[in-house]
CSV table of N, CA and C and ligand atoms in Angstrom, one decimal:
chain,number,residue,atom,x,y,z
H,1,UNK,N,3.2,-20.5,14.7
H,1,UNK,CA,2.4,-19.2,14.1
H,1,UNK,C,2.4,-18.2,14.7
H,2,UNK,N,2.7,-17.0,13.5
H,2,UNK,CA,2.7,-15.6,14.2
H,2,UNK,C,1.4,-14.9,13.6
H,3,UNK,N,0.9,-14.5,13.8
H,3,UNK,CA,-0.5,-13.2,13.6
H,3,UNK,C,0.4,-12.1,13.0
H,4,UNK,N,0.4,-11.6,11.8
H,4,UNK,CA,1.0,-10.4,11.5
H,4,UNK,C,-0.5,-9.6,10.8
H,5,UNK,N,0.3,-8.3,10.9
H,5,UNK,CA,-0.4,-7.3,9.9
H,5,UNK,C,0.5,-6.9,8.4
H,6,UNK,N,-0.7,-6.2,7.8
H,6,UNK,CA,-0.1,-6.1,6.3
H,6,UNK,C,-0.7,-5.0,5.6
H,7,UNK,N,0.0,-4.0,5.5
H,7,UNK,CA,-0.6,-2.8,4.7
H,7,UNK,C,-0.5,-3.3,2.9
H,8,UNK,N,-2.1,-3.0,2.7
H,8,UNK,CA,-2.0,-3.4,0.9
H,8,UNK,C,-2.6,-2.3,0.4
H,9,UNK,N,-1.5,-1.6,0.0
H,9,UNK,CA,-2.2,-0.6,-1.4
H,9,UNK,C,-3.0,-0.6,-2.6
H,10,UNK,N,-4.1,-0.4,-3.1
H,10,UNK,CA,-4.4,-0.7,-4.4
H,10,UNK,C,-3.9,0.7,-5.0
H,11,UNK,N,-3.0,0.5,-6.0
H,11,UNK,CA,-2.5,1.7,-6.3
H,11,UNK,C,-3.1,2.6,-7.8
H,12,UNK,N,-2.9,3.7,-7.7
H,12,UNK,CA,-4.0,4.5,-8.6
H,12,UNK,C,-4.1,3.7,-10.1
H,13,UNK,N,-3.4,3.3,-10.6
H,13,UNK,CA,-3.7,2.6,-11.8
H,13,UNK,C,-4.6,1.4,-11.5
H,14,UNK,N,-4.5,0.7,-10.2
H,14,UNK,CA,-5.4,-0.5,-10.3
H,14,UNK,C,-6.7,0.1,-10.4
H,15,UNK,N,-6.7,1.7,-9.7
H,15,UNK,CA,-8.3,2.3,-9.7
H,15,UNK,C,-8.6,2.5,-10.7
H,16,UNK,N,-7.6,2.9,-11.4
H,16,UNK,CA,-8.3,3.4,-12.8
H,16,UNK,C,-9.0,2.5,-13.8
H,17,UNK,N,-8.2,1.2,-13.9
H,17,UNK,CA,-8.6,0.3,-14.3
H,17,UNK,C,-9.5,-0.5,-14.1
H,18,UNK,N,-10.3,-0.3,-13.1
H,18,UNK,CA,-11.4,-1.0,-12.1
H,18,UNK,C,-11.0,-2.4,-11.2
H,19,UNK,N,-9.9,-2.1,-10.8
H,19,UNK,CA,-9.6,-3.6,-10.3
H,19,UNK,C,-9.5,-3.8,-9.2
H,20,UNK,N,-10.2,-2.7,-8.5
H,20,UNK,CA,-10.5,-3.1,-6.6
H,20,UNK,C,-11.2,-4.5,-5.9
H,21,UNK,N,-12.5,-4.7,-7.2
H,21,UNK,CA,-13.4,-6.0,-6.6
H,21,UNK,C,-12.1,-7.3,-6.8
H,22,UNK,N,-11.6,-7.4,-8.5
H,22,UNK,CA,-10.4,-8.3,-8.6
H,22,UNK,C,-9.9,-8.7,-7.4
H,23,UNK,N,-8.9,-7.5,-7.3
H,23,UNK,CA,-7.7,-7.3,-6.4
H,23,UNK,C,-8.5,-7.8,-4.9
H,24,UNK,N,-9.6,-7.3,-4.2
H,24,UNK,CA,-9.9,-7.8,-3.3
H,24,UNK,C,-10.2,-9.4,-3.2
H,25,UNK,N,-10.8,-9.6,-4.2
H,25,UNK,CA,-11.2,-11.3,-4.4
H,25,UNK,C,-10.1,-11.8,-4.4
H,26,UNK,N,-9.1,-11.3,-4.9
H,26,UNK,CA,-7.7,-12.7,-5.0
H,26,UNK,C,-7.1,-12.7,-3.5
H,27,UNK,N,-7.3,-11.2,-3.0
H,27,UNK,CA,-6.7,-11.3,-1.4
H,27,UNK,C,-7.5,-12.3,-0.8
H,28,UNK,N,-8.8,-12.5,-0.7
H,28,UNK,CA,-9.8,-13.1,0.0
H,28,UNK,C,-9.7,-14.7,0.0
H,29,UNK,N,-8.4,-15.3,-0.7
H,29,UNK,CA,-7.9,-16.4,-1.1
H,29,UNK,C,-7.0,-16.5,-0.1
H,30,UNK,N,-6.3,-15.9,0.7
H,30,UNK,CA,-5.6,-16.0,1.9
H,30,UNK,C,-6.5,-16.2,3.1
H,31,UNK,N,-7.8,-16.2,2.9
H,31,UNK,CA,-8.5,-16.2,4.4
H,31,UNK,C,-7.7,-15.3,5.5
H,32,UNK,N,-7.4,-14.1,5.1
H,32,UNK,CA,-6.8,-12.9,6.2
H,32,UNK,C,-7.8,-12.0,6.4
H,33,UNK,N,-8.0,-11.6,7.4
H,33,UNK,CA,-9.2,-10.5,7.6
H,33,UNK,C,-9.1,-9.0,7.2
H,34,UNK,N,-9.8,-8.3,6.9
H,34,UNK,CA,-9.6,-6.7,6.6
H,34,UNK,C,-9.9,-6.4,7.9
H,35,UNK,N,-8.8,-5.1,8.6
H,35,UNK,CA,-9.1,-4.7,9.6
H,35,UNK,C,-9.1,-3.2,9.1
H,36,UNK,N,-8.8,-2.9,8.3
H,36,UNK,CA,-9.0,-1.4,8.0
H,36,UNK,C,-8.8,-1.1,6.6
H,37,UNK,N,-10.0,-0.2,6.1
H,37,UNK,CA,-10.0,0.2,4.6
H,37,UNK,C,-10.3,1.8,4.2
H,38,UNK,N,-9.5,2.5,3.2
H,38,UNK,CA,-10.3,3.7,3.4
H,38,UNK,C,-9.6,4.0,1.6
H,39,UNK,N,-10.2,4.9,1.1
H,39,UNK,CA,-9.8,5.6,-0.2
H,39,UNK,C,-8.8,7.1,0.4
H,40,UNK,N,-7.6,7.1,0.0
H,40,UNK,CA,-6.8,8.4,0.4
H,40,UNK,C,-6.3,9.1,-1.0
H,41,UNK,N,-6.4,10.4,-0.9
H,41,UNK,CA,-5.6,11.2,-1.9
H,41,UNK,C,-4.1,11.7,-1.4
H,42,UNK,N,-3.3,10.9,-1.9
H,42,UNK,CA,-1.7,11.0,-1.4
H,42,UNK,C,-1.3,12.3,-1.7
H,43,UNK,N,-0.6,12.8,-0.6
H,43,UNK,CA,0.1,14.1,-0.4
H,43,UNK,C,1.4,13.9,-0.7
H,44,UNK,N,2.2,14.5,-1.1
H,44,UNK,CA,3.5,14.7,-1.4
H,44,UNK,C,4.2,14.0,0.1
H,45,UNK,N,3.9,14.8,1.0
H,45,UNK,CA,4.7,14.2,2.3
H,45,UNK,C,4.5,12.8,2.7
H,46,UNK,N,3.3,12.5,2.3
H,46,UNK,CA,3.1,10.9,3.0
H,46,UNK,C,3.6,9.8,1.8
H,47,UNK,N,3.4,9.9,0.5
H,47,UNK,CA,4.5,9.7,-0.7
H,47,UNK,C,6.1,9.5,-0.2
H,48,UNK,N,6.4,10.3,0.1
H,48,UNK,CA,8.1,10.6,0.6
H,48,UNK,C,8.3,9.6,1.7
H,49,UNK,N,7.4,9.2,3.0
H,49,UNK,CA,7.7,8.7,3.7
H,49,UNK,C,7.5,7.3,3.4
H,50,UNK,N,6.4,7.3,3.0
H,50,UNK,CA,6.1,5.3,2.5
H,50,UNK,C,7.3,5.0,1.9
H,51,UNK,N,7.7,6.0,1.0
H,51,UNK,CA,8.8,5.5,0.0
H,51,UNK,C,10.2,6.1,0.5
H,52,UNK,N,10.5,5.9,1.6
H,52,UNK,CA,11.5,6.7,2.4
H,52,UNK,C,12.6,5.6,1.8
H,53,UNK,N,12.7,4.5,2.3
H,53,UNK,CA,13.7,3.0,1.9
H,53,UNK,C,14.0,3.2,0.7
H,54,UNK,N,13.2,3.4,-0.5
H,54,UNK,CA,13.4,3.5,-1.9
H,54,UNK,C,14.4,4.9,-2.1
H,55,UNK,N,14.6,5.8,-1.4
H,55,UNK,CA,15.1,7.0,-1.9
H,55,UNK,C,16.4,6.8,-1.8
H,56,UNK,N,16.9,5.8,-0.3
H,56,UNK,CA,18.5,5.7,-0.7
H,56,UNK,C,18.5,4.2,-1.3
H,57,UNK,N,17.4,3.1,-1.8
H,57,UNK,CA,18.5,2.1,-2.2
H,57,UNK,C,18.2,2.5,-3.7
H,58,UNK,N,16.9,3.0,-4.0
H,58,UNK,CA,17.0,3.2,-5.8
H,58,UNK,C,16.7,4.7,-6.1
H,59,UNK,N,17.6,5.6,-5.9
H,59,UNK,CA,17.6,7.1,-5.7
H,59,UNK,C,16.8,7.5,-7.5
H,60,UNK,N,17.1,6.5,-8.5
H,60,UNK,CA,17.0,7.0,-9.6
H,60,UNK,C,15.5,6.9,-10.2
H,61,UNK,N,14.6,5.9,-9.3
H,61,UNK,CA,13.3,5.9,-9.6
H,61,UNK,C,12.5,6.7,-8.7
H,62,UNK,N,13.1,6.7,-7.9
H,62,UNK,CA,12.6,7.5,-6.3
H,62,UNK,C,11.1,8.2,-6.8
H,63,UNK,N,11.7,10.0,-7.9
H,63,UNK,CA,10.9,10.9,-8.1
H,63,UNK,C,9.3,10.3,-9.0
H,64,UNK,N,9.6,9.4,-9.8
H,64,UNK,CA,8.9,9.0,-10.7
H,64,UNK,C,7.8,8.1,-9.9
H,65,UNK,N,8.8,7.2,-8.6
H,65,UNK,CA,7.4,6.7,-7.9
H,65,UNK,C,6.8,7.7,-7.2
H,66,UNK,N,7.3,8.5,-6.6
H,66,UNK,CA,6.2,9.2,-6.0
H,66,UNK,C,5.3,9.8,-6.6
H,67,UNK,N,5.4,10.1,-8.3
H,67,UNK,CA,4.2,10.8,-9.0
H,67,UNK,C,3.3,9.2,-9.1
H,68,UNK,N,3.8,8.3,-9.4
H,68,UNK,CA,2.9,7.4,-9.4
H,68,UNK,C,1.7,7.0,-8.4
H,69,UNK,N,2.2,7.0,-7.0
H,69,UNK,CA,1.6,6.5,-6.0
H,69,UNK,C,0.8,8.1,-5.8
H,70,UNK,N,1.2,9.0,-6.2
H,70,UNK,CA,0.4,10.6,-5.9
H,70,UNK,C,-0.9,10.7,-7.2
H,71,UNK,N,-0.7,9.5,-8.0
H,71,UNK,CA,-1.6,9.5,-8.9
H,71,UNK,C,-1.3,10.7,-10.5
H,72,UNK,N,-0.4,11.0,-10.4
H,72,UNK,CA,0.0,11.6,-11.6
H,72,UNK,C,-0.5,11.3,-12.9
H,73,UNK,N,0.1,10.2,-12.8
H,73,UNK,CA,-0.2,9.3,-14.5
H,73,UNK,C,-1.3,8.5,-14.9
H,74,UNK,N,-2.3,8.5,-13.7
H,74,UNK,CA,-3.6,7.7,-13.2
H,74,UNK,C,-4.8,8.7,-12.7
H,75,UNK,N,-4.7,8.7,-11.4
H,75,UNK,CA,-5.8,9.4,-10.7
H,75,UNK,C,-5.6,9.6,-9.2
H,76,UNK,N,-5.7,10.7,-8.8
H,76,UNK,CA,-4.8,10.6,-7.5
H,76,UNK,C,-5.7,10.1,-6.2
H,77,UNK,N,-6.2,9.0,-6.5
H,77,UNK,CA,-6.8,7.9,-5.6
H,77,UNK,C,-6.0,6.6,-5.2
H,78,UNK,N,-5.7,5.9,-4.0
H,78,UNK,CA,-5.2,5.0,-3.6
H,78,UNK,C,-6.3,4.5,-2.7
H,79,UNK,N,-6.1,2.9,-2.5
H,79,UNK,CA,-7.1,2.6,-2.0
H,79,UNK,C,-5.9,1.3,-0.8
H,80,UNK,N,-6.5,1.9,0.4
H,80,UNK,CA,-6.1,1.6,1.5
H,80,UNK,C,-6.2,0.3,2.5
H,81,UNK,N,-5.1,-0.7,2.5
H,81,UNK,CA,-6.3,-1.6,3.6
H,81,UNK,C,-5.3,-2.6,4.6
H,82,UNK,N,-6.1,-2.5,5.8
H,82,UNK,CA,-4.8,-3.5,6.3
H,82,UNK,C,-5.4,-4.7,6.7
H,83,UNK,N,-4.6,-6.2,6.3
H,83,UNK,CA,-5.2,-7.3,6.6
H,83,UNK,C,-4.4,-8.0,8.0
H,84,UNK,N,-4.9,-8.7,8.2
H,84,UNK,CA,-4.3,-9.2,9.8
H,84,UNK,C,-4.6,-10.7,9.6
H,85,UNK,N,-3.6,-11.4,10.0
H,85,UNK,CA,-3.8,-12.9,10.8
H,85,UNK,C,-2.5,-14.0,10.0
H,86,UNK,N,-2.6,-15.0,10.2
H,86,UNK,CA,-1.2,-16.1,10.2
H,86,UNK,C,-0.5,-15.8,9.1
H,87,UNK,N,0.6,-15.5,9.2
H,87,UNK,CA,1.9,-15.4,8.1
H,87,UNK,C,1.1,-14.3,7.0
H,88,UNK,N,0.5,-13.1,7.5
H,88,UNK,CA,0.0,-12.4,6.7
H,88,UNK,C,0.8,-11.7,5.6
H,89,UNK,N,2.0,-11.6,5.8
H,89,UNK,CA,3.1,-10.8,4.7
H,89,UNK,C,3.5,-11.6,3.7
H,90,UNK,N,3.9,-13.2,4.2
H,90,UNK,CA,4.5,-14.0,3.4
H,90,UNK,C,3.1,-14.5,2.2
H,91,UNK,N,2.0,-14.5,2.8
H,91,UNK,CA,0.9,-15.2,1.9
H,91,UNK,C,0.7,-13.7,1.1
H,92,UNK,N,0.3,-12.6,1.3
H,92,UNK,CA,0.2,-11.1,0.4
H,92,UNK,C,1.3,-10.8,-0.2
H,93,UNK,N,2.4,-11.2,0.0
H,93,UNK,CA,3.6,-11.2,-1.0
H,93,UNK,C,3.8,-11.7,-2.1
H,94,UNK,N,3.4,-13.5,-1.8
H,94,UNK,CA,3.2,-14.4,-2.7
H,94,UNK,C,2.0,-13.8,-3.7
H,95,UNK,N,0.8,-13.9,-3.1
H,95,UNK,CA,-0.3,-13.5,-4.2
H,95,UNK,C,0.3,-12.2,-5.2
H,96,UNK,N,1.0,-11.2,-4.5
H,96,UNK,CA,0.6,-10.0,-5.4
H,96,UNK,C,2.0,-10.1,-6.5
H,97,UNK,N,3.0,-11.5,-6.0
H,97,UNK,CA,3.8,-11.3,-7.2
H,97,UNK,C,4.9,-10.4,-7.3
H,98,UNK,N,5.9,-10.8,-7.7
H,98,UNK,CA,7.5,-10.1,-8.0
H,98,UNK,C,7.2,-8.5,-8.5
H,99,UNK,N,8.3,-7.6,-7.7
H,99,UNK,CA,7.9,-6.2,-8.4
H,99,UNK,C,7.8,-5.9,-9.9
H,100,UNK,N,9.0,-6.6,-10.2
H,100,UNK,CA,8.4,-6.1,-11.7
H,100,UNK,C,8.0,-6.8,-12.8
H,101,UNK,N,6.6,-6.3,-13.1
H,101,UNK,CA,5.5,-7.3,-13.5
H,101,UNK,C,5.8,-8.4,-14.8
H,102,UNK,N,6.8,-7.8,-15.3
H,102,UNK,CA,7.2,-9.1,-16.3
H,102,UNK,C,8.1,-10.2,-15.8
H,103,UNK,N,8.4,-10.1,-14.6
H,103,UNK,CA,9.2,-11.2,-14.0
H,103,UNK,C,8.1,-12.1,-12.4
H,104,UNK,N,6.9,-11.2,-12.6
H,104,UNK,CA,5.8,-12.0,-12.0
H,104,UNK,C,5.0,-13.0,-12.3
H,105,UNK,N,4.7,-13.8,-11.6
H,105,UNK,CA,3.9,-15.0,-12.3
H,105,UNK,C,2.9,-14.5,-12.9
H,106,UNK,N,2.3,-15.0,-13.8
H,106,UNK,CA,1.3,-14.7,-14.2
H,106,UNK,C,-0.1,-14.8,-13.9
H,107,UNK,N,-0.4,-15.9,-12.6
H,107,UNK,CA,-1.3,-15.4,-12.1
H,107,UNK,C,-1.4,-14.6,-10.6
H,108,UNK,N,-0.3,-14.4,-10.5
H,108,UNK,CA,-0.6,-13.1,-9.6
H,108,UNK,C,-0.8,-11.7,-10.0
H,109,UNK,N,-1.4,-10.8,-8.6
H,109,UNK,CA,-1.7,-10.0,-9.2
H,109,UNK,C,-0.9,-8.9,-10.0
H,110,UNK,N,0.3,-8.8,-9.6
H,110,UNK,CA,1.1,-8.0,-10.7
H,110,UNK,C,0.9,-9.0,-12.1
H,111,UNK,N,1.2,-9.9,-11.8
H,111,UNK,CA,1.0,-10.5,-13.3
H,111,UNK,C,0.5,-10.5,-14.2
H,112,UNK,N,-1.0,-10.7,-13.4
H,112,UNK,CA,-2.0,-10.4,-14.3
H,112,UNK,C,-2.3,-9.2,-14.9
H,113,UNK,N,-2.1,-8.4,-13.9
H,113,UNK,CA,-2.8,-6.5,-14.1
H,113,UNK,C,-1.4,-5.4,-14.3
H,114,UNK,N,-0.4,-5.7,-13.9
H,114,UNK,CA,0.8,-5.2,-14.2
H,114,UNK,C,1.2,-4.7,-15.3
H,115,UNK,N,2.1,-3.5,-15.6
H,115,UNK,CA,2.8,-3.4,-16.9
H,115,UNK,C,3.8,-2.3,-16.5
H,116,UNK,N,5.1,-2.6,-17.3
H,116,UNK,CA,5.8,-1.6,-17.1
H,116,UNK,C,6.1,-0.5,-18.1
H,117,UNK,N,5.2,0.4,-17.8
H,117,UNK,CA,5.1,1.9,-18.8
H,117,UNK,C,6.5,2.1,-19.8
H,118,UNK,N,6.4,2.3,-20.7
H,118,UNK,CA,7.1,2.3,-21.7
H,118,UNK,C,8.0,3.7,-22.0
H,119,UNK,N,6.9,4.6,-21.6
H,119,UNK,CA,7.4,5.9,-21.3
H,119,UNK,C,8.3,6.4,-20.1
H,120,UNK,N,7.7,6.1,-18.9
H,120,UNK,CA,8.6,6.5,-17.8
H,120,UNK,C,9.5,5.6,-17.2
H,121,UNK,N,8.9,4.2,-17.5
H,121,UNK,CA,10.1,3.1,-17.1
H,121,UNK,C,9.5,2.2,-15.6
H,122,UNK,N,8.0,3.2,-15.6
H,122,UNK,CA,8.0,2.7,-13.8
H,122,UNK,C,6.9,1.5,-13.8
H,123,UNK,N,7.5,0.7,-12.9
H,123,UNK,CA,6.6,-0.5,-12.8
H,123,UNK,C,5.1,0.0,-12.0
H,124,UNK,N,4.1,-0.4,-13.5
H,124,UNK,CA,2.9,0.0,-12.6
H,124,UNK,C,2.2,-0.9,-12.4
H,125,UNK,N,2.5,-1.8,-11.2
H,125,UNK,CA,1.7,-3.1,-10.8
H,125,UNK,C,0.9,-3.3,-9.9
H,126,UNK,N,0.4,-2.3,-9.9
H,126,UNK,CA,-1.0,-2.4,-9.3
H,126,UNK,C,-1.3,-2.4,-7.8
H,127,UNK,N,-0.5,-3.2,-7.1
H,127,UNK,CA,-0.6,-2.9,-5.4
H,127,UNK,C,0.6,-2.7,-5.0
H,128,UNK,N,0.7,-2.1,-3.9
H,128,UNK,CA,1.6,-2.2,-2.7
H,128,UNK,C,1.6,-3.3,-1.8
H,129,UNK,N,2.3,-3.9,-0.8
H,129,UNK,CA,2.2,-4.3,0.2
H,129,UNK,C,3.7,-4.5,1.0
H,130,UNK,N,3.4,-4.4,2.4
H,130,UNK,CA,4.3,-4.5,3.3
H,130,UNK,C,5.5,-5.4,3.1
H,131,UNK,N,6.6,-5.4,3.2
H,131,UNK,CA,7.3,-6.8,3.3
H,131,UNK,C,8.2,-7.6,4.3
H,132,UNK,N,8.0,-6.7,5.7
H,132,UNK,CA,8.2,-6.8,6.9
H,132,UNK,C,7.6,-6.7,8.0
H,133,UNK,N,7.4,-7.5,9.2
H,133,UNK,CA,6.7,-6.6,10.3
H,133,UNK,C,6.8,-5.9,10.7
H,134,UNK,N,8.3,-4.7,10.5
H,134,UNK,CA,8.8,-4.0,10.9
H,134,UNK,C,8.2,-3.0,10.1
H,135,UNK,N,8.3,-3.2,8.6
H,135,UNK,CA,7.8,-2.0,7.5
H,135,UNK,C,6.1,-2.0,7.8
H,136,UNK,N,5.5,-3.3,8.2
H,136,UNK,CA,4.1,-3.2,8.2
H,136,UNK,C,3.4,-2.2,9.2
H,137,UNK,N,4.4,-2.1,10.1
H,137,UNK,CA,4.2,-1.3,11.7
H,137,UNK,C,4.5,0.1,11.0
H,138,UNK,N,5.9,0.6,10.7
H,138,UNK,CA,5.8,1.7,9.9
H,138,UNK,C,4.6,2.4,9.3
H,139,UNK,N,4.2,1.5,8.0
H,139,UNK,CA,3.5,1.9,6.8
H,139,UNK,C,2.2,2.1,7.7
H,140,UNK,N,1.3,1.4,8.6
H,140,UNK,CA,0.4,0.9,8.9
H,140,UNK,C,0.2,2.3,9.8
H,141,UNK,N,1.2,3.0,10.2
H,141,UNK,CA,1.1,3.9,11.3
H,141,UNK,C,1.2,5.2,10.5
H,142,UNK,N,1.8,5.1,9.6
H,142,UNK,CA,1.6,6.3,8.4
H,142,UNK,C,0.5,6.0,7.7
H,143,UNK,N,-0.7,5.3,7.4
H,143,UNK,CA,-1.5,5.7,6.7
H,143,UNK,C,-2.9,5.6,7.3
H,144,UNK,N,-2.7,5.3,8.7
H,144,UNK,CA,-3.9,5.0,9.4
H,144,UNK,C,-3.8,5.4,11.0
H,145,UNK,N,-5.0,5.8,11.5
H,145,UNK,CA,-5.1,6.5,12.6
H,145,UNK,C,-5.8,5.3,13.6
H,146,UNK,N,-5.6,5.4,15.2
H,146,UNK,CA,-5.9,4.0,15.8
H,146,UNK,C,-7.1,3.6,15.7
H,147,UNK,N,-8.0,4.7,15.7
H,147,UNK,CA,-9.3,4.6,15.8
H,147,UNK,C,-9.8,4.0,14.3
H,148,UNK,N,-8.9,3.9,13.1
H,148,UNK,CA,-9.4,3.4,11.8
H,148,UNK,C,-9.0,2.2,11.5
H,149,UNK,N,-8.7,1.5,13.2
H,149,UNK,CA,-8.1,-0.2,12.0
H,149,UNK,C,-8.8,-0.9,13.8
H,150,UNK,N,-9.8,-1.8,13.6
H,150,UNK,CA,-10.7,-2.6,14.2
H,150,UNK,C,-9.9,-3.6,15.2
H,151,UNK,N,-8.5,-3.6,15.7
H,151,UNK,CA,-7.6,-4.6,16.3
H,151,UNK,C,-7.1,-3.4,16.9
H,152,UNK,N,-6.4,-3.7,18.0
H,152,UNK,CA,-5.5,-3.0,19.1
H,152,UNK,C,-4.2,-3.6,18.4
H,153,UNK,N,-3.4,-2.8,17.3
H,153,UNK,CA,-2.2,-3.6,16.4
H,153,UNK,C,-1.2,-3.3,17.5
H,154,UNK,N,-1.1,-2.0,17.9
H,154,UNK,CA,0.2,-1.2,18.6
H,154,UNK,C,-0.2,-0.4,19.4
H,155,UNK,N,0.4,-0.2,20.6
H,155,UNK,CA,0.1,0.7,22.0
H,155,UNK,C,-0.3,2.1,21.5
H,156,UNK,N,-1.2,2.7,22.2
H,156,UNK,CA,-1.6,4.3,21.9
H,156,UNK,C,-1.4,5.0,22.5
H,157,UNK,N,-1.7,6.2,22.7
H,157,UNK,CA,-1.6,7.4,23.4
H,157,UNK,C,-2.4,8.3,23.4
H,158,UNK,N,-3.1,8.9,24.2
H,158,UNK,CA,-3.9,9.9,24.1
H,158,UNK,C,-3.7,11.1,24.4
H,159,UNK,N,-3.5,12.1,23.1
H,159,UNK,CA,-3.3,13.3,23.5
H,159,UNK,C,-4.4,14.3,23.0
H,160,UNK,N,-4.4,15.5,23.5
H,160,UNK,CA,-5.5,16.7,23.2
H,160,UNK,C,-4.6,17.2,22.1
H,161,UNK,N,-5.6,17.7,21.3
H,161,UNK,CA,-5.2,18.3,19.7
H,161,UNK,C,-6.2,19.6,20.0
H,162,UNK,N,-5.4,20.7,19.7
H,162,UNK,CA,-6.1,21.8,19.1
H,162,UNK,C,-6.5,22.5,18.3
H,163,UNK,N,-5.8,22.0,17.2
H,163,UNK,CA,-5.7,22.4,15.9
H,163,UNK,C,-7.5,22.3,15.4
H,164,UNK,N,-7.6,23.1,14.7
H,164,UNK,CA,-8.9,23.1,13.8
H,164,UNK,C,-9.3,21.6,13.1
H,165,UNK,N,-10.3,21.2,13.0
H,165,UNK,CA,-10.5,19.9,12.2
H,165,UNK,C,-11.7,20.1,11.4
H,166,UNK,N,-12.3,19.5,9.9
H,166,UNK,CA,-13.0,19.6,9.2
H,166,UNK,C,-14.1,18.7,10.0
H,167,UNK,N,-15.6,19.3,9.7
H,167,UNK,CA,-16.4,18.4,10.3
H,167,UNK,C,-17.5,18.8,9.3
H,168,UNK,N,-18.2,17.9,9.4
H,168,UNK,CA,-19.8,17.8,8.5
H,168,UNK,C,-20.7,19.1,8.8
H,169,UNK,N,-20.9,19.8,8.0
H,169,UNK,CA,-22.0,21.1,8.5
H,169,UNK,C,-23.1,20.7,8.6
F,1,UDP,N1,10.0,0.6,-9.1
F,1,UDP,C1,9.9,0.7,-10.5
F,1,UDP,N2,11.1,0.3,-10.7
F,1,UDP,C2,12.3,-0.3,-9.9
F,1,UDP,C3,11.9,-0.9,-8.7
F,1,UDP,C4,10.6,-0.2,-7.9
F,1,UDP,O1,9.0,1.4,-10.8
F,1,UDP,O2,13.3,-0.7,-10.5
F,1,UDP,C5,8.2,1.0,-8.2
F,1,UDP,C6,7.2,-0.5,-7.9
F,1,UDP,O3,6.2,0.3,-8.8
F,1,UDP,C7,7.3,-0.7,-6.7
F,1,UDP,C8,7.8,0.4,-5.8
F,1,UDP,O4,8.8,1.2,-6.8
F,1,UDP,O5,6.4,-1.7,-6.5
F,1,UDP,C9,8.4,0.3,-4.7
F,1,UDP,O6,9.7,-0.6,-4.8
F,1,UDP,P1,10.0,-2.2,-4.0
F,1,UDP,O7,11.4,-2.5,-4.1
F,1,UDP,O8,9.9,-1.6,-2.5
F,1,UDP,O9,9.3,-3.0,-4.7
F,1,UDP,P2,7.9,-3.8,-3.8
F,1,UDP,O10,7.9,-4.1,-2.4
F,1,UDP,O11,6.4,-2.9,-4.1
F,1,UDP,O12,7.7,-5.0,-4.6
F,2,MG,MG1,8.8,-2.5,-1.1
């Protein structure tokens, strides 16, 4: 048995369709633990870093996938979650379903709620899930700061920041 962490994103179509509760309920069937959660307005830099692999593998859909995750087709919000537990990646990928919602098993999240947008051709499949331990680590470090996660997943270091930060007035 291996404990793994996995990044889940409820994408902007999942949010406009009000599917947050349904998706989290479905994921709770895995009995994995949520160890981080927040709502993010995705900037271009984060979108590009997140989908860096796609740029090389599927360049024809890269730009529209960036627009999709940044919310240009729906709402500029994504819910980011970190799940942790035994075989988290395989359990979550199974429940999420295949990338193409038309190929996804109808009882999976993508099979139930996803669609192919006939205008853009984008697979609007409601969720992202990390596909390997290596990608999970890379993605979690992109989306979360160490103090936003309630487990010590990866080594940390202390560094002094001098730039201004926004605080409550
Ligand atoms: N995508 C798409 N068309 C494709 C391949 C991918 O619209 O032919 C989008 C889809 O939203 C997918 C995301 O790009 O979830 C990332 O693609 P990837 O191959 O990493 O699939 P995933 O890991 O999300 O199943
Ligand atoms: Mg992927």
